[in-house]
Amino acid sequence: MRGATHARWAVCAMAAALAATACGDADGSSGDAGAVLSASWGDPQNPLEPANTNEVQGGKVLDMIFRGLKRYHPETGEAQDMLAEKIESSDSQNFTITVKDGWTFSDGEKVTARSFVDAWNYGASLKNNQRNSYFFGYIQGYDQVHPEEGKQTADTLSGLKVTGERTFTVALTQKFSTFPDTLGYNAFAPLPRAFFDDHDAWVRKPVGNGPYLVDSYTRGSQMSLRTWDDYPGPDKARNGGVDLKVYTDNNTAYTDLLAGNLDLVDDVPAAQLRNVRNDLGDRYLNTPAGIIQTLAFPFYDEDWKKAGSEKVRTGLSMAIDRKQITDTIFHKTRTPATDWTSPVLGEDGGFKAGLCGKGCAYDPDGAKKLIEEGGGLPGGKVTITFNADTGSHREWVNAVCNSINNALDNERACTANPVGTFADFRSEITDRKMTAPFRAGWQMDYPLIQNFLQPLYYTNASSNDGKWSNKKFDDLVDRANQETDSAKAIGLFQQAEEVVRDNMAAIPLWYQNGSAGWSERLTEVKLNPFSVPVYDQIKVS
């Protein structure tokens, strides 16, 4: 993995790309610190446990109610110290972490080293069945706490030790030079004793240490967050709170915004992109983000892992006219993907334009030939599954299917399978119910090339929804993570990405910009590099 210096270069590249997106307060007003704004949202898949939330909607809330050892700068993405006073290591494998004094949870409990160690042990434990347990996999003792087979033989990670009220040590199984940069991810958030003492009550109303409190939540309707007046951090909220309103159709959300019934939409629907500038003027934002849209495959289904199926997957990729789709549907808010990462990383950060090669170039004749050589489409057709409630997915999935059908001269080769809500869609994926390609967009957790590859394609990784497994890929990632030389680490990651390409483990579609539109009540609206509104900095008049 990259060294710290190289990580900073990547951040500088990202900062340059994002510099033009900041939106100042045009009238210079300070806003009403007690006013509440409303924003579009979708129900998260799981309860808001930090180690069990690995999707965008739940992540938005965790970013509001928690602060960890690191925080990613809302404009540059740089991993900066938040609760970490210092993180020290002489060998990139053993770390001593000192927690800043003066931090508390919203229930008054002090945030200590134990708050982190207990949370990480909980997240890693097999019996707690946390979706993000994999993020603790490099800490010594993970194989006893979360074995691949059988029952766990330990309840705590041997590599975590509390050495003082504000200090603890972390011993990893191998060198991991940028391990500190990953600690801004929500899985590493601290947890109060209330989480463990009355877990059910905590899940109903989470207690964190961020600038907002959860006031109430009615699934399918709204989550209300209010500003925590005693928040000790430097990034205090500049409004009175946020009402996250659940929408199953972002076109409805956009209509409510125009009608004055909603203040903020953070995903402008594709159908409205042609009109959004006329509708909103300067109250619209379109900015690069660390997001890539892909199609994943269910490798637990024999049809997709048999010999020759890589030719079928590559042929499907070559049957997709990415440029036509991004031009006609997304109006310059998407760019055809030519690798499996994101341009926001920059070349110094590991992005390599064109790495996908011919597999991502539209070639109908080549697509038909490869699919035939691979044994044909399973059952003679493919059905793309997606969630129909957010992200204008219906339009682009239909367009992808039309492109495949045209390329293969078969109007029934591809069909669309909408699932009503994001939560239900994720549940079907988790339960391994996919039988054909499915939507699998990725929003980076932290701005490192490792994050675009390892969580998605490493064997049994937390977000490896298709359960793809390749030993060569795994070995290259392991070597890259141990590498302290930045250039060598990136080279190894790109070799691993070539293995993804050669097997077409997932079809890269396009890189995504973040978009937002807002009402006249709001100023200082920004999207961070993860395409999430920086809610605490928004002013309300």
PDB file of N, CA, C and O in Angstrom, residues 421-462:
ATOM      1  N   THR A 421     -37.011  -1.379  -3.174  1.00  0.00           N
ATOM      2  CA  THR A 421     -36.250  -0.482  -2.302  1.00  0.00           C
ATOM      3  C   THR A 421     -34.799  -0.925  -2.213  1.00  0.00           C
ATOM      4  O   THR A 421     -34.458  -2.092  -2.436  1.00  0.00           O
ATOM      5  N   PHE A 422     -33.958   0.026  -1.862  1.00  0.00           N
ATOM      6  CA  PHE A 422     -32.533  -0.261  -1.700  1.00  0.00           C
ATOM      7  C   PHE A 422     -32.308  -1.301  -0.610  1.00  0.00           C
ATOM      8  O   PHE A 422     -31.491  -2.216  -0.767  1.00  0.00           O
ATOM      9  N   ALA A 423     -33.044  -1.185   0.498  1.00  0.00           N
ATOM     10  CA  ALA A 423     -32.878  -2.135   1.599  1.00  0.00           C
ATOM     11  C   ALA A 423     -33.220  -3.555   1.156  1.00  0.00           C
ATOM     12  O   ALA A 423     -32.501  -4.509   1.471  1.00  0.00           O
ATOM     13  N   ASP A 424     -34.318  -3.714   0.397  1.00  0.00           N
ATOM     14  CA  ASP A 424     -34.702  -5.036  -0.084  1.00  0.00           C
ATOM     15  C   ASP A 424     -33.690  -5.566  -1.101  1.00  0.00           C
ATOM     16  O   ASP A 424     -33.369  -6.762  -1.126  1.00  0.00           O
ATOM     17  N   PHE A 425     -33.201  -4.677  -1.941  1.00  0.00           N
ATOM     18  CA  PHE A 425     -32.186  -5.048  -2.931  1.00  0.00           C
ATOM     19  C   PHE A 425     -30.932  -5.572  -2.239  1.00  0.00           C
ATOM     20  O   PHE A 425     -30.398  -6.636  -2.586  1.00  0.00           O
ATOM     21  N   ARG A 426     -30.472  -4.841  -1.223  1.00  0.00           N
ATOM     22  CA  ARG A 426     -29.278  -5.266  -0.499  1.00  0.00           C
ATOM     23  C   ARG A 426     -29.523  -6.593   0.223  1.00  0.00           C
ATOM     24  O   ARG A 426     -28.623  -7.441   0.307  1.00  0.00           O
ATOM     25  N   SER A 427     -30.699  -6.789   0.732  1.00  0.00           N
ATOM     26  CA  SER A 427     -31.005  -8.041   1.425  1.00  0.00           C
ATOM     27  C   SER A 427     -30.946  -9.220   0.468  1.00  0.00           C
ATOM     28  O   SER A 427     -30.438 -10.297   0.813  1.00  0.00           O
ATOM     29  N   GLU A 428     -31.446  -9.038  -0.747  1.00  0.00           N
ATOM     30  CA  GLU A 428     -31.385 -10.113  -1.739  1.00  0.00           C
ATOM     31  C   GLU A 428     -29.940 -10.444  -2.099  1.00  0.00           C
ATOM     32  O   GLU A 428     -29.573 -11.610  -2.286  1.00  0.00           O
ATOM     33  N   ILE A 429     -29.106  -9.403  -2.179  1.00  0.00           N
ATOM     34  CA  ILE A 429     -27.693  -9.631  -2.475  1.00  0.00           C
ATOM     35  C   ILE A 429     -27.025 -10.372  -1.318  1.00  0.00           C
ATOM     36  O   ILE A 429     -26.294 -11.351  -1.525  1.00  0.00           O
ATOM     37  N   THR A 430     -27.275  -9.912  -0.102  1.00  0.00           N
ATOM     38  CA  THR A 430     -26.686 -10.541   1.074  1.00  0.00           C
ATOM     39  C   THR A 430     -27.103 -12.006   1.186  1.00  0.00           C
ATOM     40  O   THR A 430     -26.306 -12.860   1.600  1.00  0.00           O
ATOM     41  N   ASP A 431     -28.338 -12.283   0.810  1.00  0.00           N
ATOM     42  CA  ASP A 431     -28.858 -13.656   0.887  1.00  0.00           C
ATOM     43  C   ASP A 431     -28.481 -14.500  -0.327  1.00  0.00           C
ATOM     44  O   ASP A 431     -28.958 -15.631  -0.468  1.00  0.00           O
ATOM     45  N   ARG A 432     -27.636 -13.955  -1.204  1.00  0.00           N
ATOM     46  CA  ARG A 432     -27.132 -14.664  -2.381  1.00  0.00           C
ATOM     47  C   ARG A 432     -28.263 -15.154  -3.288  1.00  0.00           C
ATOM     48  O   ARG A 432     -28.288 -16.300  -3.732  1.00  0.00           O
ATOM     49  N   LYS A 433     -29.186 -14.257  -3.577  1.00  0.00           N
ATOM     50  CA  LYS A 433     -30.317 -14.613  -4.423  1.00  0.00           C
ATOM     51  C   LYS A 433     -30.127 -14.170  -5.870  1.00  0.00           C
ATOM     52  O   LYS A 433     -31.008 -14.371  -6.700  1.00  0.00           O
ATOM     53  N   MET A 434     -28.968 -13.548  -6.181  1.00  0.00           N
ATOM     54  CA  MET A 434     -28.737 -13.110  -7.546  1.00  0.00           C
ATOM     55  C   MET A 434     -28.416 -14.302  -8.444  1.00  0.00           C
ATOM     56  O   MET A 434     -27.710 -15.227  -8.033  1.00  0.00           O
ATOM     57  N   THR A 435     -28.924 -14.284  -9.665  1.00  0.00           N
ATOM     58  CA  THR A 435     -28.651 -15.348 -10.635  1.00  0.00           C
ATOM     59  C   THR A 435     -28.040 -14.800 -11.919  1.00  0.00           C
ATOM     60  O   THR A 435     -27.749 -15.565 -12.849  1.00  0.00           O
ATOM     61  N   ALA A 436     -27.834 -13.493 -11.975  1.00  0.00           N
ATOM     62  CA  ALA A 436     -27.314 -12.828 -13.167  1.00  0.00           C
ATOM     63  C   ALA A 436     -26.703 -11.492 -12.732  1.00  0.00           C
ATOM     64  O   ALA A 436     -26.672 -11.181 -11.532  1.00  0.00           O
ATOM     65  N   PRO A 437     -26.202 -10.669 -13.648  1.00  0.00           N
ATOM     66  CA  PRO A 437     -25.570  -9.401 -13.260  1.00  0.00           C
ATOM     67  C   PRO A 437     -26.488  -8.522 -12.412  1.00  0.00           C
ATOM     68  O   PRO A 437     -27.710  -8.518 -12.586  1.00  0.00           O
ATOM     69  N   PHE A 438     -25.880  -7.761 -11.510  1.00  0.00           N
ATOM     70  CA  PHE A 438     -26.648  -6.844 -10.675  1.00  0.00           C
ATOM     71  C   PHE A 438     -25.852  -5.569 -10.433  1.00  0.00           C
ATOM     72  O   PHE A 438     -24.626  -5.562 -10.488  1.00  0.00           O
ATOM     73  N   ARG A 439     -26.580  -4.492 -10.162  1.00  0.00           N
ATOM     74  CA  ARG A 439     -25.948  -3.192  -9.925  1.00  0.00           C
ATOM     75  C   ARG A 439     -25.049  -3.261  -8.706  1.00  0.00           C
ATOM     76  O   ARG A 439     -25.439  -3.759  -7.649  1.00  0.00           O
ATOM     77  N   ALA A 440     -23.829  -2.730  -8.851  1.00  0.00           N
ATOM     78  CA  ALA A 440     -22.878  -2.800  -7.741  1.00  0.00           C
ATOM     79  C   ALA A 440     -21.966  -1.582  -7.717  1.00  0.00           C
ATOM     80  O   ALA A 440     -20.755  -1.702  -7.756  1.00  0.00           O
ATOM     81  N   GLY A 441     -22.571  -0.400  -7.721  1.00  0.00           N
ATOM     82  CA  GLY A 441     -21.772   0.811  -7.655  1.00  0.00           C
ATOM     83  C   GLY A 441     -20.954   0.884  -6.385  1.00  0.00           C
ATOM     84  O   GLY A 441     -21.328   0.328  -5.348  1.00  0.00           O
ATOM     85  N   TRP A 442     -19.810   1.564  -6.438  1.00  0.00           N
ATOM     86  CA  TRP A 442     -18.922   1.664  -5.289  1.00  0.00           C
ATOM     87  C   TRP A 442     -18.585   3.114  -4.994  1.00  0.00           C
ATOM     88  O   TRP A 442     -18.136   3.860  -5.858  1.00  0.00           O
ATOM     89  N   GLN A 443     -18.841   3.522  -3.772  1.00  0.00           N
ATOM     90  CA  GLN A 443     -18.461   4.842  -3.282  1.00  0.00           C
ATOM     91  C   GLN A 443     -17.307   4.629  -2.320  1.00  0.00           C
ATOM     92  O   GLN A 443     -17.429   3.883  -1.350  1.00  0.00           O
ATOM     93  N   MET A 444     -16.168   5.247  -2.587  1.00  0.00           N
ATOM     94  CA  MET A 444     -14.969   4.958  -1.804  1.00  0.00           C
ATOM     95  C   MET A 444     -15.183   5.260  -0.323  1.00  0.00           C
ATOM     96  O   MET A 444     -15.883   6.199   0.047  1.00  0.00           O
ATOM     97  N   ASP A 445     -14.536   4.444   0.516  1.00  0.00           N
ATOM     98  CA  ASP A 445     -14.541   4.669   1.958  1.00  0.00           C
ATOM     99  C   ASP A 445     -13.422   5.621   2.354  1.00  0.00           C
ATOM    100  O   ASP A 445     -13.547   6.387   3.305  1.00  0.00           O
ATOM    101  N   TYR A 446     -12.316   5.524   1.642  1.00  0.00           N
ATOM    102  CA  TYR A 446     -11.179   6.422   1.837  1.00  0.00           C
ATOM    103  C   TYR A 446     -10.416   6.487   0.518  1.00  0.00           C
ATOM    104  O   TYR A 446     -10.466   5.557  -0.285  1.00  0.00           O
ATOM    105  N   PRO A 447      -9.725   7.602   0.239  1.00  0.00           N
ATOM    106  CA  PRO A 447      -9.154   7.826  -1.098  1.00  0.00           C
ATOM    107  C   PRO A 447      -7.829   7.101  -1.319  1.00  0.00           C
ATOM    108  O   PRO A 447      -6.773   7.708  -1.452  1.00  0.00           O
ATOM    109  N   LEU A 448      -7.880   5.769  -1.377  1.00  0.00           N
ATOM    110  CA  LEU A 448      -6.718   4.945  -1.676  1.00  0.00           C
ATOM    111  C   LEU A 448      -7.113   3.923  -2.742  1.00  0.00           C
ATOM    112  O   LEU A 448      -8.227   3.387  -2.714  1.00  0.00           O
ATOM    113  N   ILE A 449      -6.213   3.601  -3.668  1.00  0.00           N
ATOM    114  CA  ILE A 449      -6.509   2.607  -4.693  1.00  0.00           C
ATOM    115  C   ILE A 449      -6.889   1.279  -4.058  1.00  0.00           C
ATOM    116  O   ILE A 449      -7.729   0.547  -4.574  1.00  0.00           O
ATOM    117  N   GLN A 450      -6.287   0.977  -2.920  1.00  0.00           N
ATOM    118  CA  GLN A 450      -6.603  -0.260  -2.204  1.00  0.00           C
ATOM    119  C   GLN A 450      -8.092  -0.390  -1.934  1.00  0.00           C
ATOM    120  O   GLN A 450      -8.671  -1.466  -2.018  1.00  0.00           O
ATOM    121  N   ASN A 451      -8.756   0.737  -1.648  1.00  0.00           N
ATOM    122  CA  ASN A 451     -10.170   0.699  -1.281  1.00  0.00           C
ATOM    123  C   ASN A 451     -11.079   0.399  -2.463  1.00  0.00           C
ATOM    124  O   ASN A 451     -12.202  -0.058  -2.284  1.00  0.00           O
ATOM    125  N   PHE A 452     -10.602   0.640  -3.688  1.00  0.00           N
ATOM    126  CA  PHE A 452     -11.402   0.306  -4.866  1.00  0.00           C
ATOM    127  C   PHE A 452     -11.244  -1.156  -5.274  1.00  0.00           C
ATOM    128  O   PHE A 452     -12.004  -1.644  -6.097  1.00  0.00           O
ATOM    129  N   LEU A 453     -10.266  -1.840  -4.694  1.00  0.00           N
ATOM    130  CA  LEU A 453      -9.983  -3.213  -5.105  1.00  0.00           C
ATOM    131  C   LEU A 453     -10.231  -4.233  -4.006  1.00  0.00           C
ATOM    132  O   LEU A 453     -10.994  -5.181  -4.181  1.00  0.00           O
ATOM    133  N   GLN A 454      -9.585  -4.037  -2.860  1.00  0.00           N
ATOM    134  CA  GLN A 454      -9.628  -5.088  -1.847  1.00  0.00           C
ATOM    135  C   GLN A 454     -11.014  -5.364  -1.273  1.00  0.00           C
ATOM    136  O   GLN A 454     -11.426  -6.531  -1.194  1.00  0.00           O
ATOM    137  N   PRO A 455     -11.785  -4.368  -0.855  1.00  0.00           N
ATOM    138  CA  PRO A 455     -13.107  -4.681  -0.285  1.00  0.00           C
ATOM    139  C   PRO A 455     -14.065  -5.340  -1.267  1.00  0.00           C
ATOM    140  O   PRO A 455     -15.005  -6.019  -0.857  1.00  0.00           O
ATOM    141  N   LEU A 456     -13.797  -5.166  -2.574  1.00  0.00           N
ATOM    142  CA  LEU A 456     -14.735  -5.644  -3.588  1.00  0.00           C
ATOM    143  C   LEU A 456     -14.350  -6.987  -4.203  1.00  0.00           C
ATOM    144  O   LEU A 456     -15.227  -7.759  -4.604  1.00  0.00           O
ATOM    145  N   TYR A 457     -13.045  -7.268  -4.267  1.00  0.00           N
ATOM    146  CA  TYR A 457     -12.617  -8.430  -5.045  1.00  0.00           C
ATOM    147  C   TYR A 457     -11.734  -9.415  -4.275  1.00  0.00           C
ATOM    148  O   TYR A 457     -11.475 -10.508  -4.776  1.00  0.00           O
ATOM    149  N   TYR A 458     -11.278  -9.056  -3.113  1.00  0.00           N
ATOM    150  CA  TYR A 458     -10.472  -9.968  -2.303  1.00  0.00           C
ATOM    151  C   TYR A 458     -11.379 -11.083  -1.757  1.00  0.00           C
ATOM    152  O   TYR A 458     -12.552 -10.858  -1.449  1.00  0.00           O
ATOM    153  N   THR A 459     -10.855 -12.279  -1.661  1.00  0.00           N
ATOM    154  CA  THR A 459     -11.660 -13.418  -1.219  1.00  0.00           C
ATOM    155  C   THR A 459     -12.325 -13.141   0.124  1.00  0.00           C
ATOM    156  O   THR A 459     -11.666 -12.776   1.098  1.00  0.00           O
ATOM    157  N   ASN A 460     -13.652 -13.273   0.157  1.00  0.00           N
ATOM    158  CA  ASN A 460     -14.469 -13.087   1.361  1.00  0.00           C
ATOM    159  C   ASN A 460     -14.406 -11.670   1.932  1.00  0.00           C
ATOM    160  O   ASN A 460     -14.701 -11.454   3.108  1.00  0.00           O
ATOM    161  N   ALA A 461     -14.049 -10.705   1.105  1.00  0.00           N
ATOM    162  CA  ALA A 461     -14.014  -9.314   1.573  1.00  0.00           C
ATOM    163  C   ALA A 461     -15.423  -8.816   1.872  1.00  0.00           C
ATOM    164  O   ALA A 461     -16.425  -9.366   1.392  1.00  0.00           O
ATOM    165  N   SER A 462     -15.501  -7.742   2.646  1.00  0.00           N
ATOM    166  CA  SER A 462     -16.786  -7.279   3.190  1.00  0.00           C
ATOM    167  C   SER A 462     -17.793  -6.899   2.120  1.00  0.00           C
ATOM    168  O   SER A 462     -18.996  -7.079   2.298  1.00  0.00           O
TER     169      SER A 462
END
